[in-house]
Tab-separated table of C-alpha atoms in Angstrom:
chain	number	residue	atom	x	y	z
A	1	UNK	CA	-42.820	33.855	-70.750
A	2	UNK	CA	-41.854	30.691	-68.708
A	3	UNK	CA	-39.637	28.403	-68.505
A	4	UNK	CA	-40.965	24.735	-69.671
A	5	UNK	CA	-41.038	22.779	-66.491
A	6	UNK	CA	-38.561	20.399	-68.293
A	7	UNK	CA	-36.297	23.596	-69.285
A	8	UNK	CA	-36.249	24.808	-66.085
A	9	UNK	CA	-35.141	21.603	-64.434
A	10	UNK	CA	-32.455	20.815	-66.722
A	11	UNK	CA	-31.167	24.711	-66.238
A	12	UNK	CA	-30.664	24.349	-62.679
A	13	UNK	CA	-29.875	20.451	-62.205
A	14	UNK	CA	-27.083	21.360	-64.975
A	15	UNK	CA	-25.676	24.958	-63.210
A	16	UNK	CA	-26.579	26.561	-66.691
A	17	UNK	CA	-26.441	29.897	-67.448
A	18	UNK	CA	-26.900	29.795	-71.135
A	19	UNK	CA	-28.492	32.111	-73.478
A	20	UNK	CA	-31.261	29.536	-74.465
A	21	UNK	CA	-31.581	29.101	-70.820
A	22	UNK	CA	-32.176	32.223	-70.428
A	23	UNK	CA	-33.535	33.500	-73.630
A	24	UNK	CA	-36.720	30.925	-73.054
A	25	UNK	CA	-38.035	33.636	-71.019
A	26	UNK	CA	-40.230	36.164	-72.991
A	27	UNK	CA	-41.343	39.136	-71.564
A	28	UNK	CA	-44.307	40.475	-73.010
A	29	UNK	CA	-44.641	44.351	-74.886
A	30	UNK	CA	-47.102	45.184	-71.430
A	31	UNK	CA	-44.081	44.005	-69.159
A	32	UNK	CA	-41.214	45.688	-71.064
A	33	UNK	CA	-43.549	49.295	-71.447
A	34	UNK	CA	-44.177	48.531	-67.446
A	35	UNK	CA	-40.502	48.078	-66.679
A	36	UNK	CA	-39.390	51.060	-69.044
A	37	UNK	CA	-42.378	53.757	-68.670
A	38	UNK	CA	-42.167	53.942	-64.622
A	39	UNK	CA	-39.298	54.717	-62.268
A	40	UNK	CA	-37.752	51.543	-61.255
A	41	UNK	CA	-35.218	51.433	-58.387
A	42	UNK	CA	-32.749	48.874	-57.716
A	43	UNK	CA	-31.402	49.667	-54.399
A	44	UNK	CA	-28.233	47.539	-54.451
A	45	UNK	CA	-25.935	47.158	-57.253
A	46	UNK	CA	-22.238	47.069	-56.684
A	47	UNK	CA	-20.580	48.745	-59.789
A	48	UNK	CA	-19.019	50.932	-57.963
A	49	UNK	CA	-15.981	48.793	-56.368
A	50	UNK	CA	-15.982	46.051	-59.488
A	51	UNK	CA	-14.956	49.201	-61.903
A	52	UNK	CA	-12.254	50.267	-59.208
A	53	UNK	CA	-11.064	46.555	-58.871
A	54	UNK	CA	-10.569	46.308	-62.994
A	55	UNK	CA	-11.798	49.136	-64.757
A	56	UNK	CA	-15.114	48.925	-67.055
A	57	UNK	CA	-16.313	52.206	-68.648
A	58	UNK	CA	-19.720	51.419	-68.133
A	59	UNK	CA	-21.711	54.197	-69.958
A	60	UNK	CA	-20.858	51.350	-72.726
A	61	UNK	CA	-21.546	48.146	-73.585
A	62	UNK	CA	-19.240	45.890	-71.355
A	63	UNK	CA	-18.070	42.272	-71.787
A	64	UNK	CA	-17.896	41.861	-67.402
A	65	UNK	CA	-20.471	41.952	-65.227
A	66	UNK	CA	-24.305	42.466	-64.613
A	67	UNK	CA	-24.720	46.359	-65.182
A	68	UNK	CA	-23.962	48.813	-68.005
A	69	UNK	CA	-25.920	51.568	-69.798
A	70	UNK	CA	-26.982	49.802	-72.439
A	71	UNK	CA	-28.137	46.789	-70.811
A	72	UNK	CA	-29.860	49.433	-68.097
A	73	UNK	CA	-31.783	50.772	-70.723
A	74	UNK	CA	-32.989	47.754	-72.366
A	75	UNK	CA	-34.548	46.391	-68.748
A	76	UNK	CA	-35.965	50.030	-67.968
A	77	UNK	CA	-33.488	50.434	-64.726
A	78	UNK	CA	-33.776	54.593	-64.337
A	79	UNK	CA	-32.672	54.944	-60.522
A	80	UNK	CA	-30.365	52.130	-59.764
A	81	UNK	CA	-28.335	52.713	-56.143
A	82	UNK	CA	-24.660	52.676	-56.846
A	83	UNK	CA	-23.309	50.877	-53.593
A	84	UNK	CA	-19.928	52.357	-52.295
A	85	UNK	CA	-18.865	48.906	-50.509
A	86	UNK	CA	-16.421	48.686	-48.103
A	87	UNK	CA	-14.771	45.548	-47.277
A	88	UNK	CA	-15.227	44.603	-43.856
A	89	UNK	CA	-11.261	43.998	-43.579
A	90	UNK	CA	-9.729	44.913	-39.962
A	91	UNK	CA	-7.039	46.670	-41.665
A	92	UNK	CA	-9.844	49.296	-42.849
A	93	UNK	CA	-11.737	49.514	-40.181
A	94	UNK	CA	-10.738	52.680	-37.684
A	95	UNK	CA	-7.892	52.916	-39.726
A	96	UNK	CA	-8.679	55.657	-41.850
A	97	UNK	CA	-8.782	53.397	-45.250
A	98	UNK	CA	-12.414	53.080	-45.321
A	99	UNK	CA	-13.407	57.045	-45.229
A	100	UNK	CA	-10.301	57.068	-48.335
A	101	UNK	CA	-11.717	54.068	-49.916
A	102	UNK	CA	-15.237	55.527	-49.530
A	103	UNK	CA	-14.538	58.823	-50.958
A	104	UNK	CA	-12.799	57.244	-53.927
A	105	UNK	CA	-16.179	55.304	-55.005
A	106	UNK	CA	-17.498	58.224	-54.586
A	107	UNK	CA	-15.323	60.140	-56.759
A	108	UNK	CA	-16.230	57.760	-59.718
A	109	UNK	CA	-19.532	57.534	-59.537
A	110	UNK	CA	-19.353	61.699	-59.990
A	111	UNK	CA	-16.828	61.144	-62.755
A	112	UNK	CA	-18.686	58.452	-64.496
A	113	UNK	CA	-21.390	61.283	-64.244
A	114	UNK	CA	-19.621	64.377	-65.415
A	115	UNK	CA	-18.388	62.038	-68.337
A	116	UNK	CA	-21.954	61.189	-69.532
A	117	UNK	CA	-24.126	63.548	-68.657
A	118	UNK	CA	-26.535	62.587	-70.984
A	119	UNK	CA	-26.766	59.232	-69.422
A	120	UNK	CA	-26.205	59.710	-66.047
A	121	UNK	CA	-27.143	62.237	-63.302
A	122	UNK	CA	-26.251	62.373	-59.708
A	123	UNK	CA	-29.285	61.881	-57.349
A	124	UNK	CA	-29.306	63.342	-53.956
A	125	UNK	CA	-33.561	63.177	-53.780
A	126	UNK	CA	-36.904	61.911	-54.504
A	127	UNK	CA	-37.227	65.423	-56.279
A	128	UNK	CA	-33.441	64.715	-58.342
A	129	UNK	CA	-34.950	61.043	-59.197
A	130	UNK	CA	-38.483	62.049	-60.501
A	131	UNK	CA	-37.333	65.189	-62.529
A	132	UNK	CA	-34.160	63.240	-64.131
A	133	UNK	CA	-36.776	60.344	-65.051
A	134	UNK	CA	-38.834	63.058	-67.128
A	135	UNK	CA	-35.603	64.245	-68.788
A	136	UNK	CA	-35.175	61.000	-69.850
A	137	UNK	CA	-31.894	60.084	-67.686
A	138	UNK	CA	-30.808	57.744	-65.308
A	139	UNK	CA	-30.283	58.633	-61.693
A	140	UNK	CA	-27.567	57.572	-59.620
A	141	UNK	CA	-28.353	57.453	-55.965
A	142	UNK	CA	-25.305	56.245	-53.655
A	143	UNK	CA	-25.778	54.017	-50.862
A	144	UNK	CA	-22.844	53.036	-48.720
A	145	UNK	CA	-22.588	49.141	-47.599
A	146	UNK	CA	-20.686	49.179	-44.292
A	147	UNK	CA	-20.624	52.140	-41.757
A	148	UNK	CA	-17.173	51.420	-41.173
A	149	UNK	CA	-16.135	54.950	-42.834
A	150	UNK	CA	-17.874	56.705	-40.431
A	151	UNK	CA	-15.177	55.943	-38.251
A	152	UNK	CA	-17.399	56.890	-35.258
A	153	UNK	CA	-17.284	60.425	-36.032
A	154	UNK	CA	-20.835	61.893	-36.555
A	155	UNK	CA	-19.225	64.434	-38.471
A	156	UNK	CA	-18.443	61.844	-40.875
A	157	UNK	CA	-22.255	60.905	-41.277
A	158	UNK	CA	-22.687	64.654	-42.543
A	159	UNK	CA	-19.694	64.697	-44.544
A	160	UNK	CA	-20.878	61.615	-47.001
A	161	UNK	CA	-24.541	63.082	-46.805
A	162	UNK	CA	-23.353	66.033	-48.309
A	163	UNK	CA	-21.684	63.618	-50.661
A	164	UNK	CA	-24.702	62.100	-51.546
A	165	UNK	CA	-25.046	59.044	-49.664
A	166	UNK	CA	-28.497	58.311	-48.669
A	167	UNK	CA	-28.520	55.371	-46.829
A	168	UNK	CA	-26.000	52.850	-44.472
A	169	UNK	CA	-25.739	48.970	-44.365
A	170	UNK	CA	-24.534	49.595	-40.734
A	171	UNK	CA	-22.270	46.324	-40.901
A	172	UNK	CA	-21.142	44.138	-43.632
A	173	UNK	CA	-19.395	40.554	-42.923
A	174	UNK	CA	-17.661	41.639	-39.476
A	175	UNK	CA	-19.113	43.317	-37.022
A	176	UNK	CA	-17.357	46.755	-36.967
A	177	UNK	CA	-17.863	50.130	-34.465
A	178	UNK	CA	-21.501	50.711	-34.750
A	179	UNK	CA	-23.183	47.043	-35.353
A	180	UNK	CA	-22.791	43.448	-34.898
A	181	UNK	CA	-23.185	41.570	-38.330
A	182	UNK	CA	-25.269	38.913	-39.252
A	183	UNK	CA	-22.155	36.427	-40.637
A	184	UNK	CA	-20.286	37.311	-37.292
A	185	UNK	CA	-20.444	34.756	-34.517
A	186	UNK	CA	-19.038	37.002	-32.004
A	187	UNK	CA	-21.307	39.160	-31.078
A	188	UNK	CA	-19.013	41.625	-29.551
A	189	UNK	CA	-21.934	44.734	-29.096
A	190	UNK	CA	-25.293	41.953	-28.673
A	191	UNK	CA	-26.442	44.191	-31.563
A	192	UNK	CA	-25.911	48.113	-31.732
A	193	UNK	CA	-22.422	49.730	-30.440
A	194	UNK	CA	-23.413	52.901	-27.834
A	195	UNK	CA	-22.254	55.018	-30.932
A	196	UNK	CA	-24.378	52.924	-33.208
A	197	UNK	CA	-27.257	53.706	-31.388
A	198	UNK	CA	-26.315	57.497	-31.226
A	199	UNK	CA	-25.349	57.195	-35.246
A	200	UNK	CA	-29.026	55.335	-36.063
A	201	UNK	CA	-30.754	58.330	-33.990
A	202	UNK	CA	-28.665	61.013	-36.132
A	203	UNK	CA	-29.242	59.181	-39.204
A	204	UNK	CA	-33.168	59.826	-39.172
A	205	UNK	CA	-32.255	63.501	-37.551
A	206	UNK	CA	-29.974	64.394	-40.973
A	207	UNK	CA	-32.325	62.076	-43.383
A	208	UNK	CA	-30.089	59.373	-44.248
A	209	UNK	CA	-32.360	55.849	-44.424
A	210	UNK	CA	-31.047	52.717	-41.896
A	211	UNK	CA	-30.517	49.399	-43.782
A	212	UNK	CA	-30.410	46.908	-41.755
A	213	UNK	CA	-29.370	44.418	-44.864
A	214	UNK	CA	-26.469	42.236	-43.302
A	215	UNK	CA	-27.043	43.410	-39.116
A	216	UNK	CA	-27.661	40.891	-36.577
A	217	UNK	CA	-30.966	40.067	-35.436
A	218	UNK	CA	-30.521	41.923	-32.285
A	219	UNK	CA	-29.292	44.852	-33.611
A	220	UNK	CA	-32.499	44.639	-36.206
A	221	UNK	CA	-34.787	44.760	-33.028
A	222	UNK	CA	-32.485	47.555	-31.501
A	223	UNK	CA	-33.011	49.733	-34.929
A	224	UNK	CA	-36.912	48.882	-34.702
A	225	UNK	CA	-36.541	50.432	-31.157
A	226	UNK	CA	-34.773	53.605	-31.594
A	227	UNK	CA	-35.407	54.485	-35.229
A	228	UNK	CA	-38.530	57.314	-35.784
A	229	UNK	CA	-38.521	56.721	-39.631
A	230	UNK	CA	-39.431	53.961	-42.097
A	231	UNK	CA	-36.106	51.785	-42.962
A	232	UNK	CA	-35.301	49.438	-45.362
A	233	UNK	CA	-33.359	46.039	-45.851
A	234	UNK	CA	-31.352	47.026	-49.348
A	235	UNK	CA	-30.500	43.763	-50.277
A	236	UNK	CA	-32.096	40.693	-48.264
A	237	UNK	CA	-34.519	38.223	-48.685
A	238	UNK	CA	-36.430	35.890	-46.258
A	239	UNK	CA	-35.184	33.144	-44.163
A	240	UNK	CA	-38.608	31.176	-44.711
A	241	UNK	CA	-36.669	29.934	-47.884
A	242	UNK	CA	-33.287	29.435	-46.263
A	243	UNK	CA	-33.868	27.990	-42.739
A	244	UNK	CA	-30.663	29.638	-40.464
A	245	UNK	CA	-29.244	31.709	-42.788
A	246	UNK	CA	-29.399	34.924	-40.315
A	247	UNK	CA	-28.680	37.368	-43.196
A	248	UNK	CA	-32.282	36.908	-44.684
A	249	UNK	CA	-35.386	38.423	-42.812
A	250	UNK	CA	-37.550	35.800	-40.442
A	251	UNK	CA	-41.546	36.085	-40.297
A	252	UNK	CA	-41.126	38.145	-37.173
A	253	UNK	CA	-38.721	40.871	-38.514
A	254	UNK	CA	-41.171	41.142	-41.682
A	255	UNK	CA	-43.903	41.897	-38.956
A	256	UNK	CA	-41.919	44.564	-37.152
A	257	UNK	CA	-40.929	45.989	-40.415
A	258	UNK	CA	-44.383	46.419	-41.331
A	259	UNK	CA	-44.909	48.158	-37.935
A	260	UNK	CA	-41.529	50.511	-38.820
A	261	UNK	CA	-43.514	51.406	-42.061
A	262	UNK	CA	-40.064	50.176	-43.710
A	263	UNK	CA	-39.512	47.892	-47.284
A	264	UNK	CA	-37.546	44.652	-47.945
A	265	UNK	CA	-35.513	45.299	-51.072
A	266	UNK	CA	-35.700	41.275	-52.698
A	267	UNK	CA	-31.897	39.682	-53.132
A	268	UNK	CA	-31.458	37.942	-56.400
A	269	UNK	CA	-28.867	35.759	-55.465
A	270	UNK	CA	-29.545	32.081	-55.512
A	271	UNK	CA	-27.933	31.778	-52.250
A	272	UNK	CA	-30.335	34.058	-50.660
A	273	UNK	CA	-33.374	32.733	-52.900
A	274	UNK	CA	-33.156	28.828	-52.363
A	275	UNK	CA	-31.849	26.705	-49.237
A	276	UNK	CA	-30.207	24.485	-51.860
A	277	UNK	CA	-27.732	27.318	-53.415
A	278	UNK	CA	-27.156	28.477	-50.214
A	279	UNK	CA	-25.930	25.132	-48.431
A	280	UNK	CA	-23.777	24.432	-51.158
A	281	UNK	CA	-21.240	26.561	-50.246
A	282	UNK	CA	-20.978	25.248	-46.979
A	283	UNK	CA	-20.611	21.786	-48.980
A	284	UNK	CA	-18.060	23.025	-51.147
A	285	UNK	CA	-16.292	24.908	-47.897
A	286	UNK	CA	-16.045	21.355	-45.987
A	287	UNK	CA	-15.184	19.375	-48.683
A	288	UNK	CA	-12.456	21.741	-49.109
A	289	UNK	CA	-11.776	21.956	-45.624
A	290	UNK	CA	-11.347	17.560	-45.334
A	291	UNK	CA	-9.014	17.740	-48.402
A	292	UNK	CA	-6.802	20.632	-46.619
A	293	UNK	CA	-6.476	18.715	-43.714
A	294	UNK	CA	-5.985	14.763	-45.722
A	295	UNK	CA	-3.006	16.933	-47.373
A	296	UNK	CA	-4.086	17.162	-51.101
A	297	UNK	CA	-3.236	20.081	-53.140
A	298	UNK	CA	-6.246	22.532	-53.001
A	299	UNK	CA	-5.154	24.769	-55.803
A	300	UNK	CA	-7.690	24.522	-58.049
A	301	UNK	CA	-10.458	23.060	-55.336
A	302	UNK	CA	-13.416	25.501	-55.940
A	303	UNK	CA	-13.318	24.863	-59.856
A	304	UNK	CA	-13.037	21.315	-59.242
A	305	UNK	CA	-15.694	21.012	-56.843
A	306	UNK	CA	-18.108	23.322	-59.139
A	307	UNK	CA	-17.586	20.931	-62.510
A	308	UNK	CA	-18.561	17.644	-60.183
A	309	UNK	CA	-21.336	19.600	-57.906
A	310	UNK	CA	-22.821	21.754	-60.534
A	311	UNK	CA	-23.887	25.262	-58.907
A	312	UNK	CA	-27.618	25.209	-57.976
A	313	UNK	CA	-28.912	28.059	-60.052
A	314	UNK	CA	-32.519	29.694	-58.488
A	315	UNK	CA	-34.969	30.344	-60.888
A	316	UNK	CA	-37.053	33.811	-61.223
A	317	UNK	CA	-40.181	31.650	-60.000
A	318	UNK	CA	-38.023	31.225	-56.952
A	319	UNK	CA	-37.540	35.032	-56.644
A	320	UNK	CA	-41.274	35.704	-57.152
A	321	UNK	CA	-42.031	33.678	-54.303
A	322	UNK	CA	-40.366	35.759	-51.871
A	323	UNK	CA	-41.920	38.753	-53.184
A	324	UNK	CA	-45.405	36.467	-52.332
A	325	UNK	CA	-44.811	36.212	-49.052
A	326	UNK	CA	-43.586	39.611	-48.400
A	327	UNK	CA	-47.256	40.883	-49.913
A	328	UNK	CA	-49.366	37.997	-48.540
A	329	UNK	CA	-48.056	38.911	-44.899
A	330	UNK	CA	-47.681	42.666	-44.669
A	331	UNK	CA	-48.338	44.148	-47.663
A	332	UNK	CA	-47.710	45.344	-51.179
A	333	UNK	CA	-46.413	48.834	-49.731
A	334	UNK	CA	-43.378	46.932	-48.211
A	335	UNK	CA	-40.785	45.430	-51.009
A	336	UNK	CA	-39.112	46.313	-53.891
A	337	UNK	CA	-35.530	45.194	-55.595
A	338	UNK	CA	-32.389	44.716	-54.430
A	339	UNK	CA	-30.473	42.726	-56.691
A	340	UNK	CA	-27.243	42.503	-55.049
A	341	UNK	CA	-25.757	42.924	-58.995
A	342	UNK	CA	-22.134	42.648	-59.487
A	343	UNK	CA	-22.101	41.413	-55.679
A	344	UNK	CA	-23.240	38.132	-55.609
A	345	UNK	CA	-20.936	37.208	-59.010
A	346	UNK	CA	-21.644	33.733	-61.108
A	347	UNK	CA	-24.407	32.943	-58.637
A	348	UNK	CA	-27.935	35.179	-60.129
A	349	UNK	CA	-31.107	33.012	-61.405
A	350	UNK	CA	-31.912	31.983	-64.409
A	351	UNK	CA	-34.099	34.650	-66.055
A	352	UNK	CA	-32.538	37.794	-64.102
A	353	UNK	CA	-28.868	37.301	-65.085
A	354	UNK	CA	-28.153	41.522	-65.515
A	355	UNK	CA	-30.031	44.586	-65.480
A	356	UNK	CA	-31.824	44.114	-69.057
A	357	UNK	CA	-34.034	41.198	-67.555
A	358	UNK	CA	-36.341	43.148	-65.052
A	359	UNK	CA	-38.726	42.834	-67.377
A	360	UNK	CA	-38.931	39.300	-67.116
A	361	UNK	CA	-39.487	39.897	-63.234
A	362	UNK	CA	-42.371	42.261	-64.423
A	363	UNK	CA	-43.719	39.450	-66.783
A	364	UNK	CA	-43.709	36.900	-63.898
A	365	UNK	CA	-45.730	39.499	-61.308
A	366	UNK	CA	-48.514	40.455	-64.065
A	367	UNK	CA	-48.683	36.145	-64.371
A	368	UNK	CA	-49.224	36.073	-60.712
A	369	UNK	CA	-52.450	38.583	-60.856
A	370	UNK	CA	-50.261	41.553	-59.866
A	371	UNK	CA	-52.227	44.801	-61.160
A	372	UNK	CA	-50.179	47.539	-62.976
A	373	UNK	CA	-50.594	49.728	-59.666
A	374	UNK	CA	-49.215	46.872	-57.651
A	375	UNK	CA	-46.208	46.091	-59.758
A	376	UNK	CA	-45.581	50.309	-59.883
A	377	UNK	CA	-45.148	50.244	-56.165
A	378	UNK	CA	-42.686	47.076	-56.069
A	379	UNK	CA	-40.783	48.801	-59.004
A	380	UNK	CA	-39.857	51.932	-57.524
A	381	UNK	CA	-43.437	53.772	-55.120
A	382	UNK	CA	-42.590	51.949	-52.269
A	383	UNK	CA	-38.746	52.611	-51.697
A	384	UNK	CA	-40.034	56.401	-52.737
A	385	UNK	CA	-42.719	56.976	-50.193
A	386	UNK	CA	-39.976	55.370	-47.277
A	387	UNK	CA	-37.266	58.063	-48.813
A	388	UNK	CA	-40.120	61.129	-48.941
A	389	UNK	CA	-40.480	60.001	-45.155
A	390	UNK	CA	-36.773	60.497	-44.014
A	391	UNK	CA	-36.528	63.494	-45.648
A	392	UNK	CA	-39.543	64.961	-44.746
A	393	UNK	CA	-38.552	63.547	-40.901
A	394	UNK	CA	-35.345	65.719	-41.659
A	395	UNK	CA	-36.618	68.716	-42.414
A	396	UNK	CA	-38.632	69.008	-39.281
A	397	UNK	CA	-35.617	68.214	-37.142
C-alpha cells in the first residue's frame, strides 16, 4: 500500500502529481469493502460553486476536478456534504447577493438531484442518510460555508433549514455580521457579533450544527461557551503541524472540543497538513510582492515561481498523522473527513488526489492498528452521533 520511502520523497521534492505517483498506493480488497460497505461522510466538498463557475455535469465522468459519480463510487463516498460557499466579498455581504447566490447552489444541488435520481438523493437527516445508503444511493447533505446569507435575519436561518442546510461555517476569509474569521487581522467583533451569539443559540434551538472551520480563536471559545450541542470543525486540521496558521485547531481547542462532545472533520490540503506547503505561499506571495515593487512584469509570476519552487505536495502519511493526534488526545469518537475537495485546487496529497482514493486513507488506518470499529466511526459514526444530537436537541426545544 505505501509509498517506497524513495517514491515518496521524489513525489513531493518534485511537486508530482502523477499517476505512478499516485498509483504506487494499493489499497487492499479489506480497505476498499471498508470504504464501500459503510456510510462514509465527507463533510466538505465544494462542487457546488466549481459547477456554477464552469459547468460539469457531474453524475458523469468529468475531465475537472476532484468529485464526480463515478469516481464517488469507486472510493465508497455515499454521504458527501455539498458546500454552498459564499465568497467572503464585501460586495455580497448585507447586500442581498449572498442569500441569491446561496439559493442558486442550492437550486443545483436539487436539480443535479431531480436529474439523477438514481444516483443522487437529497438528505435533510441521519434518517434520509441511513435509508438512502440501504437503497443503494448517494446522499447529498448541504452545508453552507459563510453565514453571510443569513444577512442577520433569523428568519433566514429557518428559511435555508427548510432548504436543507444543516450546518454554518459562521465566517469564511473576512470576518462578516456574525463572526470574526480566522485569516482576518481585524478583529472587528473579538470573536462573535451580538447577533452571532443570538444566531449560534438559535442554531442548536432549530438543529442546524455550528462549524467553527475558518472562526477566530475567540469566537471558537465564545461558541464553546454558548453552544448546548456537540459541533464540529468541517474542514480543519491541527496547528501542531502548522505552527501560527490560526485556521487549524491548537491542542487546547481539541481539548474543549472534546468537552463540547464535538468532531474535527481532517483537511486534506497540503497547506493545512504540512508547515512546509503552507509557508510556501507566503514565499511565493513575497517574492511576488519584491518583484511588484523592483517594477518587473508579474504577469505570469505564480507559474513562474511554481516551475522554480516546485509545490510541496503532503503525503497521506502526513494526513494520517493528524488523525493520530486527534485519537491519541481525545479520542476516536471525535474526527472524521473533511477534504476541502474542489476547494483547496492543485494543492491535495499524494495518495488522496479525488474522491476514488478514500480507500487508500482506509488502507493507511488498518496499517496503523486501527480496528474495523474504529475506522467505521472516523468514516461516517462519529459526524452521525454529533448530527443525532442536534436534532434530537431540536426536537425538545
Amino acid at each position: 500500500m505505501k509509498l517506497s520511502t524513495l517514491g515518496a520523497a521524489l513525489a513531493i521534492a518534485l511537486g508530482s502529481t502523477s499517476v505512478a505517483a499516485q498509483d504506487d498506493y494499493q489499497a487492499s480488497e479489506k480497505a476498499i469493502q471498508l470504504a464501500k460497505d459503510n456510510i462514509l461522510i465527507d463533510t466538505h466538498i465544494d462542487v457546488p460553486y466549481r459547477i456554477h463557475n464552469k459547468w460539469d455535469d457531474v453524475s458523469k465522468a468529468t475531465e475537472r476536478g476532484d468529485f464526480d459519480y463515478p469516481r464517488a463510487i469507486e472510493g465508497g463516498l455515499n454521504a458527501p456534504f455539498m458546500s454552498i460557499y459564499i465568497p467572503a466579498h464585501l460586495e455580497f455581504e448585507g447586500k442581498g447577493k449572498s442569500y441569491e447566490l446561496a439559493n442558486q447552489l442550492i437550486d443545483m444541488m436539487e436539480a443535479l438531484a431531480y436529474r439523477a435520481p438514481d444516483k443522487f438523493a437529497i438528505a435533510d437527516s441521519v434518517a434520509d442518510v441511513e435509508q438512502q445508503f440501504k437503497n443503494g444511493v448517494m446522499s447529498l447533505a448541504m452545508g453552507m460555508e459563510n453565514g453571510s446569507p443569513i444577512e442577520g435575519e433569523l428568519k433566514n436561518l429557518h428559511h435555508f433549514y427548510e432548504r436543507g442546510v444543516r450546518y454554518i461555517t459562521l465566517a469564511h476569509s473576512q470576518s462578516n455580521h456574525i463572526s470574526d474569521s480566522s485569516y482576518d487581522i481585524r478583529r472587528k467583533w473579538k470573536g462573535l457579533s451580538p447577533f452571532g451569539k443570538e444566531l449560534v443559540q438559535e442554531m442548536n434551538n432549530v438543529g442546524m450544527l455550528i462549524d467553527v472551520s475558518h472562526i477566530s480563536d475567540d469566537a471558537f471559545y465564545q461558541v464553546m461557551d454558548i453552544s448546548n450541542v456537540p459541533v464540529i470543525a468541517s474542514h480543519s486540521s491541527l496547528r501542531k503541524y502548522t505552527p501560527g496558521f490560526e485556521r487549524n485547531m491548537d491542542d487546547d481547542m481539541l481539548l474543549a472540543l472534546k468537552k463540547n462532545g464535538g468532531v474535527i472533520q481532517i483537511n486534506f490540503g497540503s497547506s493545512f497538513v504540512t508547515n512546509q506547503a503552507n509557508t510556501w505561499y507566503d514565499r511565493r506571495d513575497e517574492a511576488q510582492q519584491q518583484a511588484k515593487q523592483s517594477g518587473k512584469d508579474t504577469t505570469d509570476f505564480k507559474a513562474a515561481f511554481r516551475k522554480k519552487n516546485p509545490f510541496p505536495y503532503a503525503s497521506l502519511e502526513q494526513v494520517l498523522d493528524h488523525i493520530d493526534h486527534v485519537v491519541e488526545l481525545i479520542g476516536i469518537e471525535h474526527v472524521g473527513i473533511g477534504s476541502d475537495y474542489d476547494g483547496v485546487g492543485d494543492s491535495l496529497p499524494v495518495g488522496l488526489k479525488d474522491v476514488s482514493t478514500y480507500p487508500n486513507l482506509v488502507q493507511g488506518l488498518l496499517d496503523r492498528g486501527y480496528s474495523d470499529a474504529d475506522i467505521k466511526k472516523i468514516l461516517g459514526e462519529n459526524l452521525l452521533r454529533v448530527w443525532r444530537q442536534a436534532e434530537s436537541y431540536a426536537k425538545a426545544h
